[in-house]
Short mmCIF file of C-alpha atoms in Angstrom, two decimals:
data_model
loop_
_atom_site.label_atom_id
_atom_site.label_comp_id
_atom_site.label_asym_id
_atom_site.label_seq_id
_atom_site.Cartn_x
_atom_site.Cartn_y
_atom_site.Cartn_z
CA MET A 1 -22.23 -3.33 7.20
CA THR A 2 -23.98 -4.38 10.25
CA GLN A 3 -22.77 -7.34 12.16
CA THR A 4 -25.61 -10.13 11.96
CA THR A 5 -25.97 -12.70 14.67
CA GLY A 6 -28.43 -15.34 15.68
CA THR A 7 -29.25 -17.23 12.41
CA ALA A 8 -25.78 -16.39 10.99
CA GLY A 9 -24.19 -19.69 11.87
CA ALA A 10 -24.20 -21.65 15.01
CA ALA A 11 -23.10 -19.98 18.13
CA GLY A 12 -20.45 -22.74 18.79
CA ASP A 13 -18.82 -22.27 15.16
CA PRO A 14 -15.52 -20.72 14.93
CA PRO A 15 -15.69 -16.91 14.31
CA TYR A 16 -14.61 -17.34 10.90
CA LEU A 17 -17.38 -19.76 10.12
CA ARG A 18 -19.91 -17.32 11.73
CA ILE A 19 -18.67 -14.48 9.33
CA VAL A 20 -18.84 -16.60 6.41
CA ALA A 21 -22.37 -17.58 7.26
CA THR A 22 -23.34 -13.98 7.62
CA ILE A 23 -22.04 -13.04 4.15
CA ARG A 24 -23.26 -15.98 2.55
CA ARG A 25 -26.85 -15.33 3.57
CA ARG A 26 -26.58 -11.67 2.53
CA ILE A 27 -25.70 -12.99 -0.86
CA ALA A 28 -28.31 -15.63 -0.83
CA ASP A 29 -30.93 -13.04 0.00
CA GLY A 30 -29.83 -10.70 -2.77
CA GLU A 31 -28.80 -7.87 -0.41
CA LEU A 32 -25.40 -8.39 -1.89
CA ALA A 33 -25.65 -8.88 -5.84
CA PRO A 34 -23.24 -10.10 -8.14
CA GLY A 35 -20.10 -7.33 -8.52
CA ASP A 36 -20.82 -5.87 -5.24
CA ARG A 37 -17.96 -5.40 -3.01
CA VAL A 38 -17.97 -7.46 0.14
CA PRO A 39 -16.28 -6.41 3.36
CA SER A 40 -12.36 -6.31 3.13
CA THR A 41 -10.08 -8.06 5.75
CA ARG A 42 -9.71 -4.57 7.42
CA GLN A 43 -13.39 -4.11 7.75
CA ILE A 44 -14.29 -7.65 9.02
CA ALA A 45 -11.60 -7.31 11.66
CA ALA A 46 -12.96 -4.03 12.71
CA GLU A 47 -16.72 -4.93 12.62
CA TRP A 48 -16.34 -8.49 14.12
CA GLY A 49 -13.57 -7.59 16.44
CA VAL A 50 -11.34 -10.43 15.10
CA ALA A 51 -7.55 -10.63 14.04
CA LEU A 52 -6.70 -9.90 10.34
CA ALA A 53 -5.80 -13.59 10.06
CA THR A 54 -9.16 -14.54 10.96
CA ALA A 55 -10.89 -12.23 8.53
CA THR A 56 -8.58 -13.52 5.83
CA LYS A 57 -9.63 -17.22 6.57
CA ALA A 58 -13.24 -16.18 6.20
CA LEU A 59 -12.74 -14.49 2.74
CA THR A 60 -10.59 -17.21 1.65
CA THR A 61 -13.35 -19.81 2.59
CA LEU A 62 -16.05 -17.74 0.59
CA ARG A 63 -13.49 -17.60 -2.39
CA MET A 64 -13.08 -21.40 -2.37
CA GLU A 65 -16.85 -21.76 -2.20
CA GLY A 66 -16.87 -19.71 -5.53
CA LEU A 67 -19.34 -16.85 -3.70
CA VAL A 68 -16.82 -14.14 -3.99
CA GLU A 69 -13.90 -13.05 -6.32
CA ALA A 70 -11.06 -10.67 -6.07
CA ARG A 71 -10.86 -7.92 -8.92
CA PRO A 72 -7.51 -5.65 -9.20
CA ARG A 73 -7.83 -2.11 -7.54
CA ILE A 74 -11.53 -2.98 -6.88
CA GLY A 75 -11.13 -5.66 -4.13
CA THR A 76 -13.15 -8.60 -3.14
CA VAL A 77 -16.77 -8.71 -4.76
CA VAL A 78 -19.47 -11.21 -5.22
CA ALA A 79 -18.77 -13.50 -8.05
CA GLY A 80 -20.82 -13.11 -11.20
CA SER A 81 -22.85 -16.30 -10.84
CA THR A 82 -23.09 -17.63 -7.32
CA PRO A 83 -23.73 -21.31 -6.43
CA ALA A 84 -26.97 -22.14 -4.66
CA SER A 85 -25.00 -23.89 -1.75
CA PRO A 86 -21.33 -24.74 -0.81
CA ALA A 87 -21.98 -28.25 -1.74
CA ARG A 88 -22.51 -27.39 -5.29
CA ARG A 89 -19.06 -25.48 -5.70
CA ARG A 90 -16.64 -26.62 -8.55
CA PRO A 91 -13.78 -28.01 -6.42
CA SER A 92 -10.23 -26.71 -7.01
CA PRO A 93 -8.28 -28.78 -9.45
CA ALA A 94 -5.90 -31.15 -8.44
CA PRO A 95 -2.14 -30.26 -8.60
CA ASP A 96 -1.63 -32.12 -11.60
CA THR A 97 -4.32 -30.64 -13.51
CA GLU A 98 -3.96 -26.91 -12.80
CA PRO A 99 -4.50 -24.84 -15.95
CA GLU A 100 -1.44 -22.66 -16.53
CA LEU A 101 -0.14 -22.12 -13.20
CA THR A 102 2.88 -19.88 -13.41
CA LEU A 103 5.14 -17.82 -11.19
CA ASP A 104 3.91 -14.37 -12.86
CA ARG A 105 0.19 -15.44 -12.08
CA ILE A 106 1.11 -16.21 -8.40
CA VAL A 107 2.73 -13.00 -8.07
CA ARG A 108 0.07 -11.00 -9.59
CA ALA A 109 -2.50 -12.50 -7.55
CA ALA A 110 -0.46 -11.63 -4.48
CA VAL A 111 -0.09 -8.06 -5.46
CA GLU A 112 -3.87 -7.82 -6.09
CA ILE A 113 -4.43 -9.15 -2.58
CA ALA A 114 -2.11 -6.74 -0.91
CA ASP A 115 -3.34 -3.78 -2.87
CA ALA A 116 -6.94 -4.40 -2.07
CA GLU A 117 -6.64 -5.78 1.68
CA GLY A 118 -3.30 -4.86 2.84
CA LEU A 119 -0.12 -6.95 3.43
CA ALA A 120 -1.26 -8.62 6.65
CA ALA A 121 -3.94 -10.25 4.58
CA LEU A 122 -1.49 -12.19 2.40
CA SER A 123 -0.88 -15.62 2.74
CA MET A 124 0.01 -18.63 0.43
CA ARG A 125 -3.26 -20.26 0.95
CA GLY A 126 -5.14 -17.09 0.16
CA VAL A 127 -3.13 -16.62 -3.12
CA ALA A 128 -3.99 -20.33 -4.11
CA ALA A 129 -7.53 -19.73 -3.28
CA ARG A 130 -7.71 -16.35 -5.52
CA LEU A 131 -6.14 -18.56 -8.22
CA GLY A 132 -8.58 -21.60 -7.76
CA VAL A 133 -5.94 -24.00 -7.36
CA ALA A 134 -4.86 -26.45 -4.48
CA PRO A 135 -3.45 -24.86 -1.26
CA MET A 136 -0.10 -26.33 -1.74
CA SER A 137 0.45 -25.85 -5.32
CA THR A 138 1.95 -22.22 -4.94
CA TYR A 139 4.77 -23.91 -3.12
CA ARG A 140 6.11 -25.56 -6.03
CA TYR A 141 6.90 -22.24 -7.36
CA VAL A 142 7.79 -20.11 -4.19
CA PRO A 143 9.12 -21.46 -1.15
CA GLY A 144 7.20 -19.18 1.10
CA LYS A 145 5.59 -16.00 2.09
CA GLU A 146 8.77 -14.24 2.77
CA GLU A 147 10.19 -15.09 -0.83
CA LEU A 148 7.03 -14.10 -2.47
CA ILE A 149 6.98 -10.68 -0.86
CA LEU A 150 10.41 -9.98 -2.37
CA LEU A 151 8.97 -11.14 -5.73
CA MET A 152 5.89 -8.83 -5.36
CA ALA A 153 8.12 -5.86 -4.46
CA ASP A 154 10.51 -6.55 -7.34
CA ALA A 155 7.22 -6.76 -9.91
CA ALA A 156 5.67 -3.50 -8.29
CA TYR A 157 8.74 -1.43 -8.64
CA GLY A 158 9.16 -2.75 -12.08
CA GLU A 159 5.56 -1.36 -13.25
CA GLU A 160 7.37 2.16 -13.96
CA SER A 161 10.54 3.36 -14.24
CA PRO A 162 11.65 7.17 -14.52
CA ALA A 163 12.88 6.48 -17.93
CA ASP A 164 9.37 5.95 -18.94
CA ALA A 165 8.24 9.17 -17.57
CA THR A 166 11.02 11.13 -19.39
CA ALA A 167 10.25 9.82 -22.92
CA GLY A 168 9.90 12.49 -25.42
CA ALA A 169 12.07 15.08 -27.05
CA THR A 170 11.36 17.96 -24.29
CA ALA A 171 12.51 15.82 -21.34
CA GLY A 172 15.46 14.46 -23.44
CA ALA A 173 16.45 18.12 -24.23
CA ALA A 174 16.15 19.28 -20.74
CA PHE A 175 18.51 16.30 -19.21
CA ALA A 176 20.91 16.74 -22.07
CA ALA A 177 21.81 20.10 -20.55
CA GLY A 178 22.63 18.36 -17.48
CA ASP A 179 19.65 19.32 -15.13
CA TRP A 180 20.35 17.01 -12.32
CA ARG A 181 17.61 18.65 -10.43
CA ALA A 182 14.86 17.69 -13.09
CA ARG A 183 16.01 14.18 -12.97
CA VAL A 184 15.85 13.89 -9.28
CA GLU A 185 12.22 15.46 -9.52
CA VAL A 186 11.37 12.70 -12.02
CA GLY A 187 12.73 9.75 -10.10
CA ALA A 188 11.05 10.94 -6.77
CA ARG A 189 7.62 11.30 -8.17
CA THR A 190 7.85 8.17 -10.04
CA LEU A 191 8.46 6.35 -6.73
CA TRP A 192 6.00 8.20 -5.14
CA ARG A 193 3.27 7.17 -7.60
CA LEU A 194 4.42 3.65 -7.03
CA TYR A 195 4.03 3.90 -3.45
CA ARG A 196 0.53 5.41 -3.86
CA LYS A 197 -0.59 2.59 -6.16
CA HIS A 198 0.94 -0.06 -4.00
CA PRO A 199 0.96 1.34 -0.18
CA TRP A 200 2.25 -1.90 1.14
CA LEU A 201 5.63 -1.33 -0.67
CA ALA A 202 6.72 1.18 1.90
CA ARG A 203 6.16 -1.42 4.76
CA ILE A 204 8.95 -3.76 3.56
CA GLY A 205 12.56 -2.92 3.39
CA SER A 206 14.17 -0.05 5.43
CA LEU A 207 17.04 2.22 5.29
CA THR A 208 19.16 0.08 7.31
CA ARG A 209 18.15 -3.18 5.62
CA PRO A 210 17.15 -2.26 2.05
CA LEU A 211 15.47 -4.42 -0.36
CA LEU A 212 18.05 -5.80 -2.97
CA VAL A 213 15.86 -6.49 -5.86
CA PRO A 214 16.55 -5.59 -9.44
CA ASN A 215 13.61 -3.27 -10.14
CA LEU A 216 14.38 -0.87 -6.93
CA LEU A 217 17.91 -0.65 -8.02
CA VAL A 218 16.78 0.61 -11.48
CA HIS A 219 15.11 3.59 -9.42
CA GLY A 220 18.43 3.95 -7.38
CA GLU A 221 20.51 3.96 -10.55
CA TRP A 222 18.60 6.88 -12.04
CA MET A 223 19.06 9.06 -8.88
CA LEU A 224 22.68 8.20 -8.57
CA GLY A 225 22.88 8.86 -12.21
CA ALA A 226 21.49 12.23 -11.94
CA LEU A 227 23.87 13.27 -9.16
CA ASP A 228 26.88 11.80 -10.59
CA GLY A 229 29.25 13.95 -12.46
CA HIS A 230 29.25 16.86 -10.21
CA GLY A 231 32.43 16.50 -8.36
CA LEU A 232 30.80 14.79 -5.15
CA ASP A 233 32.74 12.18 -3.30
CA PRO A 234 31.23 8.77 -3.31
CA THR A 235 30.06 8.82 0.33
CA ALA A 236 28.36 12.43 -0.18
CA LEU A 237 26.73 11.27 -3.43
CA PHE A 238 25.38 8.14 -1.61
CA ASP A 239 24.04 10.22 1.40
CA ILE A 240 22.25 12.68 -0.80
CA HIS A 241 20.78 9.57 -2.44
CA VAL A 242 19.56 7.95 0.70
CA LEU A 243 18.15 11.33 1.87
CA LEU A 244 16.07 11.80 -1.12
CA TYR A 245 14.90 8.37 -0.78
CA SER A 246 13.94 8.43 2.85
CA HIS A 247 11.87 11.52 1.99
CA VAL A 248 9.55 9.56 -0.40
CA HIS A 249 9.60 6.42 1.77
CA GLY A 250 9.10 8.04 4.97
CA LEU A 251 5.94 9.67 3.98
CA ALA A 252 4.50 6.92 1.99
CA VAL A 253 4.87 4.43 4.94
CA HIS A 254 1.98 6.10 6.65
CA MET A 255 -0.55 5.37 4.10
CA GLU A 256 -0.45 1.47 5.03
CA LEU A 257 -0.02 2.57 8.70
CA GLU A 258 -3.18 4.48 8.59
CA ALA A 259 -4.80 1.54 6.92
CA ASP A 260 -3.95 -0.84 9.69
CA ALA A 261 -5.17 1.52 12.46
CA GLU A 262 -8.14 1.94 10.86
CA ALA A 263 -8.97 -1.68 10.72
CA THR A 264 -7.79 -2.15 14.56
CA THR A 265 -9.80 0.61 15.75
CA GLY A 266 -12.84 0.51 13.47
CA GLN A 267 -12.34 4.39 13.10
CA SER A 268 -11.22 6.60 10.28
CA GLU A 269 -8.44 9.07 10.69
CA ASP A 270 -11.16 11.89 11.19
CA GLN A 271 -13.17 9.93 13.50
CA TRP A 272 -9.99 9.08 15.64
CA MET A 273 -9.05 12.71 15.68
CA ASP A 274 -12.62 13.52 16.71
CA SER A 275 -12.53 11.01 19.61
CA ARG A 276 -9.28 12.74 20.69
CA ALA A 277 -10.64 16.12 21.01
CA PRO A 278 -10.90 16.31 24.68
CA VAL A 279 -7.41 15.63 25.07
CA LEU A 280 -6.31 18.02 22.39
CA ARG A 281 -8.36 20.54 24.08
CA GLU A 282 -6.79 19.93 27.37
CA LEU A 283 -3.42 20.40 25.91
CA VAL A 284 -4.25 23.81 24.11
CA ASP A 285 -5.86 24.97 27.29
CA SER A 286 -2.83 24.01 29.66
CA GLY A 287 -0.97 27.16 28.50
CA ARG A 288 2.30 25.16 28.51
CA PHE A 289 2.36 25.06 24.65
CA PRO A 290 1.41 28.71 23.55
CA THR A 291 2.81 28.38 19.86
CA PHE A 292 1.16 24.99 19.37
CA ALA A 293 -2.08 26.65 20.89
CA LYS A 294 -1.95 29.48 18.57
CA VAL A 295 -1.24 27.68 15.37
CA VAL A 296 -3.84 24.85 16.08
CA GLY A 297 -6.38 27.66 17.30
CA SER A 298 -6.11 29.20 13.78
CA PHE A 299 -7.49 26.46 11.72
CA GLU A 300 -11.21 27.05 10.89
CA ASN A 301 -12.05 23.45 10.37
CA GLY A 302 -8.90 21.48 11.85
CA TYR A 303 -5.68 20.61 10.15
CA ASP A 304 -5.73 18.58 6.87
CA LEU A 305 -2.83 16.27 6.62
CA ARG A 306 -2.25 16.17 2.68
CA LEU A 307 0.49 13.76 2.16
CA ASP A 308 0.85 14.58 -1.38
CA ALA A 309 1.21 18.43 -0.52
CA LEU A 310 3.69 17.42 1.94
CA PHE A 311 5.90 15.20 -0.38
CA GLU A 312 5.92 18.10 -2.96
CA LEU A 313 6.93 20.66 -0.24
CA GLY A 314 9.82 18.59 1.21
CA LEU A 315 11.05 17.47 -2.13
CA ARG A 316 11.30 21.24 -3.01
CA ALA A 317 13.01 22.25 0.20
CA LEU A 318 15.35 19.32 0.11
CA LEU A 319 16.38 20.24 -3.55
CA ASP A 320 16.72 24.12 -2.78
CA GLY A 321 18.87 22.98 0.05
CA LEU A 322 21.16 20.44 -1.83
CA THR A 323 21.60 22.78 -4.86
CA PRO A 324 24.79 24.38 -3.35
CA VAL A 325 26.10 20.95 -2.20
CA VAL A 326 25.63 19.47 -5.57
CA GLU A 327 26.63 22.50 -7.80
CA GLY A 328 28.79 24.39 -5.48
CA PRO A 329 28.51 27.72 -3.22
CA GLY A 330 26.13 30.64 -4.68
CA ARG A 331 24.04 28.14 -6.72
CA SER A 332 20.92 27.97 -4.31
CA ARG A 333 17.58 28.24 -6.17
CA GLY A 334 14.52 29.87 -4.43
CA PRO A 335 11.17 27.93 -3.92
CA GLY A 336 9.36 27.84 -7.05
CA PRO A 337 5.49 27.07 -7.72
CA ALA A 338 4.31 23.56 -6.84
CA PRO A 339 4.05 21.43 -10.00
CA VAL A 340 0.78 20.68 -11.40
#
């Protein structure tokens, strides 16, 4: 979208109101039709050169006016029927008349915002706007944003468990034979799918300050159960568990980091790399890094960073190296074909 100035809001208006005026005009002119996606908070921040909080305020204002609405895994779109002017919008219901406001609805709305626009775009006011309730209503259910994020994480981790992925006679038979490696693979891939679905998950919690939410412990219990019973002392067993988790989490965190970087710089990953081509060429031509120069020079169209492929490569390498530790010396397993 191209930023519009002039008629789109008075010059003295705050930045968020000028953004609102521009998007409102595009909707009124039919340039954005019902169901069309409107710019996300990241796109607004990049295109208008404003902070994510300002971009969030602009979208929240448009939602409160009834001009846009959020749709899960799609983002913010033009509402199905748009009012002719903000003055004709339906007011948010008063706190004592809110229909069926529940903690579950609040958490689901917050997850939808984080999925579509990133964790930085999340606010208690934004959640209330998405639900069409008074701004302070959500505080009757959740004390604040920090507590809400914990509830969101627990809900997201609970959407899928390793046990769900192993339903069926074939998986049950394989695990009955004590195949710890197969169980670990299922657990790691289940977590990876959840991080792929909710990239913001990897931005909360760390190895040193882990999230203590029940549904994350469901995944931890699965991994520990897969490793238990092989004669490992408790410290070694938990070290292996942490190492495997750090592989999944450590790669996943880059998905949300890249999204934030794109919003800040206004450049995609490829565009950013293209802009750094002169620096890269200088390093390659310096003669100081011959192996780096040889490897980078061998790529016909540059290096393609594939997180899914790196996840699988790292998982196989870890499990190959851990096999003699878990099963005893002489039990190392060579690398096999990548799973489909």
